Coordinates of C-alpha atoms in Angstrom, one line a residue:
X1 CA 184.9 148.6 -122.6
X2 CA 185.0 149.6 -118.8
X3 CA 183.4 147.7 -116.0
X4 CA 179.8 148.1 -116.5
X5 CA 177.9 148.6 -112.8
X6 CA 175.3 146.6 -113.2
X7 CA 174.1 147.0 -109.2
X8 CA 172.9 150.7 -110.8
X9 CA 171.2 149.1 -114.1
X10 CA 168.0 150.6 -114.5
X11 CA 164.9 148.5 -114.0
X12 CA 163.2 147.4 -117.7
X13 CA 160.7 144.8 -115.7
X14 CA 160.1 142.3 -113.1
X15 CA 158.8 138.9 -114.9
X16 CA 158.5 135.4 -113.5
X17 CA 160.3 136.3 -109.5
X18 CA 163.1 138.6 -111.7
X19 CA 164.0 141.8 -112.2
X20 CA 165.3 142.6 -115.3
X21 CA 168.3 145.3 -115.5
X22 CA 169.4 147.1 -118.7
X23 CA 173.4 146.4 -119.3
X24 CA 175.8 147.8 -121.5
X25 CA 175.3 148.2 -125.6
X26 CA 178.1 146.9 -127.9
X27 CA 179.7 149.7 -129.6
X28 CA 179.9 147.1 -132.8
X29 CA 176.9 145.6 -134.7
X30 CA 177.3 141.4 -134.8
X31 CA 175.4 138.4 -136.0
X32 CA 173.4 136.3 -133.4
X33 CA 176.4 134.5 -132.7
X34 CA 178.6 136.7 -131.6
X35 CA 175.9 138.8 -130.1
X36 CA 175.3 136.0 -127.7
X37 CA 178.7 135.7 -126.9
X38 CA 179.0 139.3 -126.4
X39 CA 177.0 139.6 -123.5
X40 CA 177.9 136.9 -122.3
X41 CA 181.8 138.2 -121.8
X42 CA 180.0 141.2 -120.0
X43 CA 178.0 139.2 -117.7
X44 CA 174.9 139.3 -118.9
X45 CA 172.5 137.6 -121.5
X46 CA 171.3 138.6 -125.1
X47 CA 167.5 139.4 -124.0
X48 CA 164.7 137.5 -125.1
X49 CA 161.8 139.4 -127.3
X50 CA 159.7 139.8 -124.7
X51 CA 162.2 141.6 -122.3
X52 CA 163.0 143.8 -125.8
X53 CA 159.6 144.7 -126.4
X54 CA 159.1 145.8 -122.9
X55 CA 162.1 148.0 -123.1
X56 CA 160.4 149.3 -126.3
X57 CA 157.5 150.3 -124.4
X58 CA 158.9 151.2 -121.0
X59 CA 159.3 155.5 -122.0
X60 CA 162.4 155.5 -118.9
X61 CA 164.2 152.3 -120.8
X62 CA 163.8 153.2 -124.5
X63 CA 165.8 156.5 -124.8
X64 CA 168.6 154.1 -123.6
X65 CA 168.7 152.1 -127.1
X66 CA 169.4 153.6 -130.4
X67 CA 167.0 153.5 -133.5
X68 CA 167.6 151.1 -134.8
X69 CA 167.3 147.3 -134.6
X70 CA 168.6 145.0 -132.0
X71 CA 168.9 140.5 -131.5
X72 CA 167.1 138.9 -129.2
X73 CA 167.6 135.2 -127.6
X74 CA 164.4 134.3 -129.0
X75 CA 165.0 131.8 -131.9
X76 CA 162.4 131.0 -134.7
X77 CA 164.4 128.0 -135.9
X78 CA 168.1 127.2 -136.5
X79 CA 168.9 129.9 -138.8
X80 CA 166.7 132.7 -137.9
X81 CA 165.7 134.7 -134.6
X82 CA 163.5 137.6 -133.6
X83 CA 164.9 141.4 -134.0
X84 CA 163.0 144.5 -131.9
X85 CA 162.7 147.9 -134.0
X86 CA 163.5 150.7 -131.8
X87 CA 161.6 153.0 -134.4
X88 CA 159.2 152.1 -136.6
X89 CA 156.7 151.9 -134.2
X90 CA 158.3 148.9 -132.0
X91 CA 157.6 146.0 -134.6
X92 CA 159.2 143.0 -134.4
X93 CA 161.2 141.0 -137.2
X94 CA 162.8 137.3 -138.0
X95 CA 166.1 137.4 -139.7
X96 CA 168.9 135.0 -140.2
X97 CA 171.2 134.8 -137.7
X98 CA 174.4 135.8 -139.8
X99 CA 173.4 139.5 -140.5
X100 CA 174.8 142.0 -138.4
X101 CA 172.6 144.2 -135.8
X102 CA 172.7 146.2 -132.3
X103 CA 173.6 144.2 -128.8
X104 CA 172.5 144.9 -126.0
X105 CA 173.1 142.8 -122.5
X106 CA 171.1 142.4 -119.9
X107 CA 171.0 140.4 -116.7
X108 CA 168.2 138.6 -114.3
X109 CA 168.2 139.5 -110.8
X110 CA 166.0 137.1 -108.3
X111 CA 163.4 138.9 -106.3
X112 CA 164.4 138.9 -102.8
X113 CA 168.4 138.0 -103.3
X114 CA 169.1 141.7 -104.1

């Protein structure tokens, strides 16, 4: 993958004193685990739920995922974690952990240290 440019991320939100950017999409589907480490190695986070369901609604951020389904951070216990449709009107899921689903990264930005 190239150098993602995440100084011209697009905006999903601003929660708790940070801005919330969109990063780069894995090209493979992975289980939580990987996932996690995935965006990690591109300098970002997996996103939690919330940030995912905002994307879902934000109309300038959601033409940037693909329909399908995508990990979150957001663990339910050890061996399951919360999913975000990207179709199927935005719903929300918990699956185990070793299935394989979309990634995408994405990274915090503190308000005022931009």
């Amino acid at each position: 993958m190239t150098d993602f440019d995440w100084n011209t991320a697009h905006t999903i939100c601003e929660l708790n004193g940070f801005r919330w950017v969109l990063g780069p999409e894995s090209e493979d589907e992975m289980n939580w685990d990987d996932a996690t480490d995935w965006c990690k190695s591109v300098g970002g986070v997996l996103p939690s739920i919330a940030i995912l369901h905002d994307s879902y609604w934000n109309r300038d951020i959601k033409g940037s995922f693909a329909n399908g389904y995508y990990w979150s951070s957001s663990e339910f216990d050890d061996y399951r974690a919360w999913l975000q449709s990207f179709y199927n009107y935005g719903q929300k899921y918990i699956v185990h952990k070793s299935n394989p689903y979309l990634v995408r990264a994405v990274r915090a930005i503190k308000i005022g240290e931009e």
